[in-house]
Short mmCIF file of C-alpha atoms and ligand atoms in Angstrom, two decimals:
data_model
loop_
_atom_site.label_atom_id
_atom_site.label_comp_id
_atom_site.label_asym_id
_atom_site.label_seq_id
_atom_site.Cartn_x
_atom_site.Cartn_y
_atom_site.Cartn_z
CA MET A 1 153.12 -12.24 103.87
CA ARG A 2 151.37 -9.98 106.16
CA ALA A 3 153.33 -8.97 109.23
CA HIS A 4 151.53 -9.67 112.49
CA SER A 5 152.83 -8.96 115.90
CA SER A 6 152.00 -11.06 118.41
CA SER A 7 152.53 -11.32 122.30
CA GLU A 8 153.55 -14.73 124.48
CA THR A 9 150.09 -15.43 125.07
CA LYS A 10 148.77 -15.12 121.63
CA PRO A 11 149.04 -18.35 119.37
CA GLU A 12 151.51 -18.44 116.63
CA THR A 13 150.47 -16.97 113.36
CA LYS A 14 151.00 -19.31 110.28
CA PRO A 15 152.56 -17.46 107.41
CA GLU A 16 150.25 -17.00 104.37
CA THR A 17 151.40 -15.74 100.89
CA LYS A 18 148.19 -13.45 100.23
CA PRO A 19 145.96 -12.98 103.40
CA LEU A 20 142.47 -12.50 102.57
CA THR A 21 139.99 -9.87 104.13
CA VAL A 22 137.23 -11.57 105.96
CA LEU A 23 133.88 -10.13 107.34
CA VAL A 24 132.75 -11.99 110.27
CA THR A 25 129.34 -11.15 111.48
CA GLY A 26 128.37 -12.13 115.11
CA ALA A 27 132.15 -12.34 116.00
CA SER A 28 131.38 -11.38 119.39
CA GLY A 29 129.27 -14.71 119.87
CA GLY A 30 130.50 -18.05 120.71
CA ILE A 31 130.83 -19.39 117.07
CA GLY A 32 132.23 -16.03 115.54
CA ARG A 33 135.02 -15.81 118.27
CA ALA A 34 136.11 -19.21 117.58
CA ILE A 35 136.18 -18.35 113.69
CA ALA A 36 137.76 -15.28 114.13
CA THR A 37 140.48 -16.69 116.46
CA LEU A 38 141.25 -19.65 113.86
CA LEU A 39 141.40 -17.15 111.06
CA ALA A 40 143.60 -14.83 112.58
CA THR A 41 146.01 -17.72 113.47
CA GLN A 42 145.88 -18.70 109.85
CA GLY A 43 146.90 -14.99 108.98
CA TYR A 44 143.70 -13.51 107.69
CA ARG A 45 142.72 -9.91 108.18
CA LEU A 46 139.41 -9.53 109.97
CA LEU A 47 136.51 -7.16 110.30
CA LEU A 48 134.87 -8.22 113.52
CA GLN A 49 131.11 -7.27 113.45
CA GLY A 50 128.69 -7.30 116.44
CA ARG A 51 126.71 -5.04 118.68
CA ASP A 52 128.88 -4.78 121.55
CA ALA A 53 131.94 -2.87 121.21
CA LYS A 54 133.75 -4.12 124.44
CA ARG A 55 133.47 -7.74 123.73
CA LEU A 56 134.61 -7.04 119.83
CA GLU A 57 137.64 -4.86 121.01
CA GLN A 58 138.39 -7.84 123.50
CA LEU A 59 138.22 -10.27 120.98
CA ARG A 60 140.29 -7.96 118.52
CA ILE A 61 143.15 -7.15 121.10
CA SER A 62 143.25 -11.27 121.77
CA LEU A 63 144.22 -12.15 118.19
CA PRO A 64 147.44 -12.41 116.33
CA GLY A 65 148.12 -9.46 114.25
CA ASP A 66 145.72 -7.38 116.50
CA ALA A 67 146.57 -3.98 114.57
CA ASP A 68 145.52 -5.44 111.39
CA HIS A 69 142.00 -6.32 112.23
CA ARG A 70 139.03 -3.96 112.76
CA ILE A 71 135.90 -3.77 114.79
CA LEU A 72 132.60 -2.52 113.72
CA VAL A 73 129.56 -2.21 115.98
CA ALA A 74 126.32 -2.49 113.55
CA ASP A 75 122.64 -3.74 114.32
CA LEU A 76 122.29 -5.99 110.94
CA LEU A 77 118.53 -5.35 111.49
CA ASN A 78 119.15 -1.55 110.73
CA PRO A 79 119.71 -1.12 107.05
CA ALA A 80 121.79 2.21 107.50
CA ALA A 81 123.97 0.25 109.81
CA ARG A 82 124.14 -2.50 107.09
CA ARG A 83 125.23 0.34 104.80
CA THR A 84 127.95 1.68 107.02
CA LEU A 85 129.44 -2.06 107.22
CA VAL A 86 129.65 -2.12 103.31
CA GLN A 87 131.35 1.34 103.21
CA THR A 88 133.86 0.06 105.90
CA CYS A 89 134.57 -2.81 103.89
CA ARG A 90 135.28 -0.75 100.61
CA ASP A 91 136.74 2.64 102.11
CA GLU A 92 138.75 1.55 105.14
CA MET A 93 139.23 -2.52 104.55
CA GLY A 94 140.28 -1.69 100.93
CA GLY A 95 137.85 -4.32 99.81
CA VAL A 96 136.63 -7.65 101.26
CA ASP A 97 137.41 -11.36 100.13
CA VAL A 98 135.16 -13.28 102.26
CA LEU A 99 131.87 -12.48 103.87
CA ILE A 100 130.72 -15.11 106.89
CA ASN A 101 127.12 -14.64 107.62
CA ASN A 102 127.39 -16.09 111.04
CA ALA A 103 125.25 -13.15 113.11
CA GLY A 104 121.84 -15.04 114.40
CA VAL A 105 119.46 -15.46 117.15
CA SER A 106 117.31 -18.01 118.28
CA THR A 107 113.90 -18.75 119.95
CA PHE A 108 112.87 -22.10 121.55
CA ALA A 109 109.21 -21.91 121.95
CA LEU A 110 105.93 -23.03 120.67
CA LEU A 111 104.52 -21.23 117.58
CA SER A 112 101.39 -20.26 119.98
CA ASP A 113 103.71 -18.47 122.25
CA THR A 114 105.48 -16.62 119.38
CA SER A 115 104.57 -12.72 119.26
CA ASP A 116 104.91 -10.97 115.68
CA GLU A 117 108.04 -9.14 117.01
CA GLU A 118 109.66 -12.38 117.52
CA LEU A 119 108.77 -13.33 113.91
CA GLY A 120 110.68 -10.31 112.71
CA ARG A 121 113.54 -10.42 114.94
CA ILE A 122 114.26 -13.81 114.09
CA LEU A 123 113.43 -13.44 110.16
CA GLY A 124 115.22 -10.09 110.34
CA THR A 125 118.41 -11.29 111.78
CA ASN A 126 118.85 -14.57 110.33
CA LEU A 127 117.36 -14.47 106.70
CA LEU A 128 116.86 -10.72 105.69
CA ALA A 129 120.22 -9.25 107.01
CA PRO A 130 122.44 -12.12 105.46
CA MET A 131 120.40 -11.98 102.11
CA ALA A 132 120.62 -8.02 101.97
CA LEU A 133 124.46 -7.82 103.10
CA THR A 134 125.24 -10.53 100.74
CA ARG A 135 123.53 -8.48 97.85
CA ASP A 136 125.30 -5.26 98.76
CA LEU A 137 128.75 -6.86 99.17
CA ILE A 138 128.61 -8.62 96.15
CA PRO A 139 130.32 -6.01 93.85
CA LEU A 140 133.08 -5.61 96.41
CA LEU A 141 133.46 -9.51 96.70
CA GLN A 142 133.69 -9.71 93.06
CA GLU A 143 136.89 -7.63 92.73
CA SER A 144 138.53 -10.66 94.53
CA LYS A 145 139.93 -13.61 92.80
CA ARG A 146 139.18 -15.79 95.83
CA ALA A 147 135.89 -14.68 96.93
CA ALA A 148 133.72 -16.52 99.16
CA VAL A 149 130.35 -16.21 101.24
CA ILE A 150 129.92 -18.71 104.04
CA ASN A 151 126.04 -18.92 105.39
CA ILE A 152 125.78 -20.26 108.64
CA GLY A 153 122.64 -22.40 108.98
CA SER A 154 121.49 -25.06 111.31
CA ALA A 155 120.58 -28.87 111.15
CA PHE A 156 117.28 -27.49 112.47
CA GLY A 157 116.97 -25.86 108.92
CA HIS A 158 116.45 -29.37 107.68
CA ILE A 159 114.87 -31.00 110.30
CA GLY A 160 111.79 -29.48 111.38
CA HIS A 161 111.75 -29.65 115.06
CA PRO A 162 108.77 -28.90 117.60
CA GLY A 163 109.75 -25.74 119.59
CA PHE A 164 111.85 -24.29 116.78
CA SER A 165 109.58 -23.85 113.69
CA VAL A 166 110.45 -19.98 113.42
CA TYR A 167 114.10 -20.78 113.77
CA GLY A 168 114.22 -23.72 111.59
CA ALA A 169 112.26 -21.51 108.98
CA SER A 170 114.79 -18.93 109.02
CA LYS A 171 117.45 -21.55 108.52
CA SER A 172 115.93 -23.31 105.86
CA GLY A 173 115.28 -19.88 104.06
CA LEU A 174 119.05 -19.23 104.42
CA HIS A 175 119.85 -22.65 102.85
CA GLY A 176 117.23 -21.85 100.00
CA PHE A 177 118.94 -18.79 99.55
CA THR A 178 122.46 -20.33 99.70
CA GLU A 179 121.73 -22.91 97.00
CA ALA A 180 120.00 -20.56 94.55
CA LEU A 181 122.72 -17.97 94.46
CA ARG A 182 125.39 -20.61 94.41
CA ARG A 183 123.67 -21.47 91.03
CA GLU A 184 122.80 -17.71 90.08
CA LEU A 185 126.77 -16.92 90.45
CA GLY A 186 127.79 -20.25 89.20
CA ASP A 187 129.44 -18.93 85.94
CA THR A 188 131.48 -16.36 88.35
CA GLY A 189 134.22 -17.08 90.50
CA LEU A 190 132.36 -15.90 93.57
CA ARG A 191 131.98 -19.24 95.99
CA VAL A 192 128.95 -19.73 98.00
CA HIS A 193 129.11 -22.31 100.99
CA TYR A 194 126.61 -23.48 103.56
CA LEU A 195 127.31 -24.66 106.50
CA ALA A 196 124.87 -26.34 109.05
CA PRO A 197 126.15 -27.04 112.71
CA ARG A 198 124.15 -29.33 115.02
CA ALA A 199 123.75 -28.00 118.58
CA VAL A 200 126.79 -25.94 119.69
CA ASP A 201 128.06 -24.96 123.01
CA THR A 202 127.38 -21.38 123.18
CA ALA A 203 125.04 -18.74 124.89
CA LEU A 204 122.80 -18.92 122.04
CA ASN A 205 121.06 -21.74 123.54
CA THR A 206 119.18 -20.97 127.06
CA ASP A 207 118.79 -23.35 129.92
CA ALA A 208 115.68 -24.83 128.38
CA VAL A 209 117.36 -25.66 125.14
CA ASN A 210 120.39 -27.18 127.00
CA GLY A 211 117.91 -29.20 129.14
CA LEU A 212 116.11 -30.47 126.32
CA ASN A 213 119.33 -31.79 124.69
CA ARG A 214 120.25 -33.47 127.87
CA SER A 215 117.20 -35.06 128.24
CA LEU A 216 116.82 -36.02 124.46
CA GLY A 217 120.45 -37.43 124.61
CA ASN A 218 121.45 -34.85 121.60
CA LYS A 219 124.91 -34.26 121.08
CA SER A 220 126.93 -30.89 120.81
CA ASP A 221 129.97 -29.46 119.62
CA SER A 222 132.46 -26.73 120.55
CA PRO A 223 132.46 -23.89 118.47
CA GLU A 224 136.11 -24.73 117.75
CA ARG A 225 134.75 -27.54 115.63
CA VAL A 226 132.50 -25.34 113.60
CA ALA A 227 135.59 -22.95 113.23
CA GLN A 228 137.70 -25.55 111.70
CA ALA A 229 134.61 -26.73 108.99
CA CYS A 230 134.30 -23.00 108.24
CA LEU A 231 138.15 -23.06 107.40
CA ARG A 232 138.00 -26.21 105.28
CA LEU A 233 135.28 -24.47 103.12
CA LEU A 234 137.43 -21.40 102.55
CA GLU A 235 140.27 -23.46 101.63
CA GLY A 236 138.15 -25.59 99.33
CA ALA A 237 138.07 -24.73 95.76
CA ALA A 238 134.40 -25.32 95.05
CA SER A 239 131.10 -24.08 96.40
CA GLN A 240 130.27 -26.82 99.29
CA ARG A 241 127.32 -27.49 101.51
CA ARG A 242 128.39 -29.12 104.60
CA PHE A 243 126.80 -30.49 107.71
CA ILE A 244 128.35 -31.16 110.78
CA GLY A 245 127.75 -34.27 113.27
CA TRP A 246 126.88 -37.71 113.18
CA PRO A 247 123.96 -38.95 113.26
CA GLU A 248 122.58 -35.78 112.58
CA ARG A 249 123.90 -36.08 108.92
CA LEU A 250 121.86 -39.33 108.61
CA PHE A 251 118.92 -37.72 110.05
CA ILE A 252 118.59 -35.17 107.83
CA LYS A 253 118.94 -37.66 104.75
CA VAL A 254 116.29 -39.71 106.15
CA ASN A 255 114.11 -36.80 107.05
CA ALA A 256 114.52 -35.79 102.83
CA LEU A 257 113.65 -39.15 101.73
CA PHE A 258 111.37 -40.83 104.49
CA PRO A 259 109.76 -37.45 106.41
CA ALA A 260 107.03 -39.81 107.96
CA VAL A 261 109.88 -41.79 109.96
CA VAL A 262 110.95 -38.86 111.70
CA ASP A 263 107.43 -37.66 112.23
CA SER A 264 106.86 -40.66 114.46
CA ALA A 265 110.33 -40.56 116.12
CA LEU A 266 109.65 -36.94 116.94
CA ALA A 267 105.92 -37.56 118.02
CA LYS A 268 107.14 -39.78 121.02
CA LYS A 269 109.40 -36.88 122.24
CA LEU A 270 106.48 -34.25 121.85
CA PRO A 271 105.67 -34.22 125.70
CA VAL A 272 109.19 -33.68 126.77
CA ILE A 273 109.63 -30.98 123.99
CA ARG A 274 106.55 -29.15 125.00
CA GLU A 275 107.68 -29.03 128.93
CA TYR A 276 111.01 -27.45 128.06
CA ALA A 277 109.39 -24.84 125.54
CA GLN A 278 107.00 -23.65 127.91
CA GLN A 279 109.57 -23.17 130.49
CA ASN A 280 109.96 -19.48 129.41
CA PHE A 281 106.15 -19.14 129.29
CA PRO A 282 105.02 -20.62 132.85
CA ASP A 283 101.74 -18.76 132.40
CA LEU A 284 100.69 -20.44 129.58
CA LYS A 285 101.74 -23.93 130.80
CA GLY A 286 98.65 -26.57 130.83
CA ASP A 287 96.97 -24.69 128.02
CA THR A 288 98.30 -26.67 125.28
CA PRO A 289 96.31 -29.83 124.53
N1 LIG B 1 124.74 -22.43 119.05
C1 LIG B 1 124.10 -23.36 118.48
O1 LIG B 1 123.75 -24.53 118.84
C2 LIG B 1 124.02 -23.15 116.86
C3 LIG B 1 123.69 -24.29 116.19
C4 LIG B 1 123.48 -24.25 114.68
C5 LIG B 1 123.65 -23.12 114.12
N2 LIG B 1 124.21 -21.91 114.84
C6 LIG B 1 124.18 -20.67 114.10
O2 LIG B 1 125.60 -20.11 114.62
C7 LIG B 1 125.55 -18.67 114.38
C8 LIG B 1 126.09 -17.97 115.44
O3 LIG B 1 125.55 -18.48 116.77
P1 LIG B 1 126.19 -18.69 118.35
O4 LIG B 1 126.02 -20.14 118.81
O5 LIG B 1 127.85 -18.35 118.06
O6 LIG B 1 125.46 -17.47 118.84
P2 LIG B 1 125.70 -16.36 120.11
O7 LIG B 1 126.98 -16.90 120.85
O8 LIG B 1 124.54 -15.99 120.73
O9 LIG B 1 126.20 -15.31 118.90
C9 LIG B 1 125.39 -14.56 118.20
C10 LIG B 1 126.10 -13.34 117.37
O10 LIG B 1 125.19 -12.68 116.56
C11 LIG B 1 125.09 -11.40 117.00
N3 LIG B 1 123.74 -10.73 116.49
C12 LIG B 1 122.53 -10.98 117.02
N4 LIG B 1 121.56 -10.19 116.51
C13 LIG B 1 122.64 -9.26 115.74
C14 LIG B 1 121.89 -8.12 115.10
N5 LIG B 1 120.66 -7.87 115.33
N6 LIG B 1 122.93 -7.46 114.63
C15 LIG B 1 124.38 -7.86 114.54
N7 LIG B 1 124.69 -8.81 115.35
C16 LIG B 1 123.71 -9.68 115.94
C17 LIG B 1 125.64 -11.37 118.35
O11 LIG B 1 126.12 -9.91 118.58
P3 LIG B 1 125.84 -9.32 120.01
O12 LIG B 1 126.77 -9.67 120.91
O13 LIG B 1 125.99 -7.99 119.86
O14 LIG B 1 124.78 -9.61 120.48
C18 LIG B 1 126.50 -12.20 118.28
O15 LIG B 1 127.76 -11.70 117.88
C19 LIG B 1 123.82 -18.23 114.24
O16 LIG B 1 123.84 -18.11 112.92
C20 LIG B 1 123.36 -19.61 114.82
O17 LIG B 1 122.16 -19.55 114.29
C21 LIG B 1 124.21 -22.14 116.34
#
């Protein structure tokens, strides 16, 4: 068992016989914090990645066993920074058992309002970076008997939603990547999981997104619910694909089998979606037919 120091304000650490080392990308964000907090409470040892040193350090010192965890500031869009992350796992953490590809960015905009730079930022962060990081960490992960990758997707990767075409494409791509890699590594011990939340209460969602969700009656979850689902994946023996939330899980199935049903349901909501999607682009309002 790993010895953890804990202060009065920190949650109790559950004893673990063999703590795993987990790299959590986007640890400074809403879901990343919740995952880090839950895993630290369970005795996992964490490498916390993000771009904001202050937020990462505040998180680290709030965790049980804070001295065992490390932070690493790295922009995942930068290949050199990704290499540093891999080196840190190898040279300073002594290896890594689990990679949680959680860092992500979103945009709520009509495609016509989306610049090339924005396309690159969304696809680069949500798809290219997790693919490259996973590839570069596979040799280290394969040294672990309990190795796993968890890719954080989104319900919007499975239900094409107006206003989220670029974000949805990035998460659809991440799902395709996860599925293929799971099969590619099927005869190894490396588990490859996919976890797709619906809306979650974090800073990722702008006022326009929150307004749209309220207007359409879309439910959202706490980051802690996503963290619990993540922990269950880690504790499971086999690779899994999990979707969070009802009725979203049903909609995803209906969309796969009968997409025309979802086409017509979303067509009715299109004027409201357009209104909210153009909130950040007031000059363009009214240009869309
Ligand atoms: N919130 C939702 O409604 C929702 C729903 C479904 C899926 N998800 C997915 O859940 C994951 C976490 O989202 P969240 O809601 O926790 O968002 P968040 O609070 O905005 O956190 C995003 C995290 O990603 C990091 N990040 C972004 N770009 C980065 C880059 N280029 N390099 C390194 N780190 C970067 C951020 O770091 P900095 O602090 O340095 O910016 C931050 O730690 C994402 O993959 C998201 O797509 C979210």
